[in-house]
Amino acid sequence: MKKFFALIASFIAVFACCFAVACKNGKEPVKADENTVVITATDSSFDFNGQTLKVYMDHLQEKEKLTYSISNGMVTAINGKSNTTNSYWMLYTNDTENSNDAWGTLEYEDNIYGSATGGAETIVIKEDCIYIWAYQTF
């Protein structure tokens, strides 16, 4: 009988630990690292009025400040780093009209950025906002 209770107690302890880790990981922001590309919309030679993030990324690519590829609305590579089966480029921003915290957050330079609610082809870029591509593995 003692073994049975010990087994049940062990099961409950393992379950509680897994639950605690799952809850913690769901709330922790992704940390910016060497696989992060930060795009700040502050180029005086670009007319931001009504343009999408993709158009601005094209502008940066023309100026050789960024390389990227996009396929079927999804960014597939940035600066030579391509998506794989489990790793993808995910977009975060401080543009509160085009982001939310419910889908995840990213921490960069002591600031928290929400997940973008659209992609590069659909988000209308705003001057002085920051758009961060983070290469993440799931």
PDB file of C-alpha atoms in Angstrom, residues 41 46-56 91 93 95 97-98 117-127 129 131:
ATOM      1  CA  ALA A  41      11.215  52.536 -39.625  1.00  0.00           C
ATOM      2  CA  PHE A  46      11.493  56.391 -47.777  1.00  0.00           C
ATOM      3  CA  ASP A  47       7.852  57.534 -47.957  1.00  0.00           C
ATOM      4  CA  PHE A  48       6.128  55.486 -45.250  1.00  0.00           C
ATOM      5  CA  ASN A  49       2.641  56.737 -46.138  1.00  0.00           C
ATOM      6  CA  GLY A  50       0.448  53.644 -46.636  1.00  0.00           C
ATOM      7  CA  GLN A  51       3.358  51.314 -47.450  1.00  0.00           C
ATOM      8  CA  THR A  52       3.624  47.746 -46.178  1.00  0.00           C
ATOM      9  CA  LEU A  53       6.494  46.275 -44.232  1.00  0.00           C
ATOM     10  CA  LYS A  54       7.372  44.235 -47.331  1.00  0.00           C
ATOM     11  CA  VAL A  55       7.780  47.395 -49.427  1.00  0.00           C
ATOM     12  CA  TYR A  56      10.095  48.810 -46.767  1.00  0.00           C
ATOM     13  CA  LEU A  91       7.433  38.893 -36.486  1.00  0.00           C
ATOM     14  CA  THR A  93       6.439  44.861 -33.209  1.00  0.00           C
ATOM     15  CA  ASP A  95       3.044  48.946 -33.340  1.00  0.00           C
ATOM     16  CA  GLU A  97      -2.469  48.483 -33.757  1.00  0.00           C
ATOM     17  CA  ASN A  98      -0.780  45.531 -35.493  1.00  0.00           C
ATOM     18  CA  THR A 117      -1.184  40.256 -36.256  1.00  0.00           C
ATOM     19  CA  GLY A 118      -0.244  40.118 -39.924  1.00  0.00           C
ATOM     20  CA  GLY A 119       2.689  39.442 -42.175  1.00  0.00           C
ATOM     21  CA  ALA A 120       5.135  41.584 -44.105  1.00  0.00           C
ATOM     22  CA  GLU A 121       2.768  41.878 -47.069  1.00  0.00           C
ATOM     23  CA  THR A 122      -0.233  43.031 -45.019  1.00  0.00           C
ATOM     24  CA  ILE A 123       1.088  45.191 -42.169  1.00  0.00           C
ATOM     25  CA  VAL A 124       1.094  48.873 -43.037  1.00  0.00           C
ATOM     26  CA  ILE A 125       4.398  50.135 -41.663  1.00  0.00           C
ATOM     27  CA  LYS A 126       4.442  53.134 -39.362  1.00  0.00           C
ATOM     28  CA  GLU A 127       7.331  55.554 -39.182  1.00  0.00           C
ATOM     29  CA  CYS A 129       7.913  51.826 -35.109  1.00  0.00           C
ATOM     30  CA  TYR A 131       9.558  45.483 -36.437  1.00  0.00           C
TER      31      TYR A 131
END
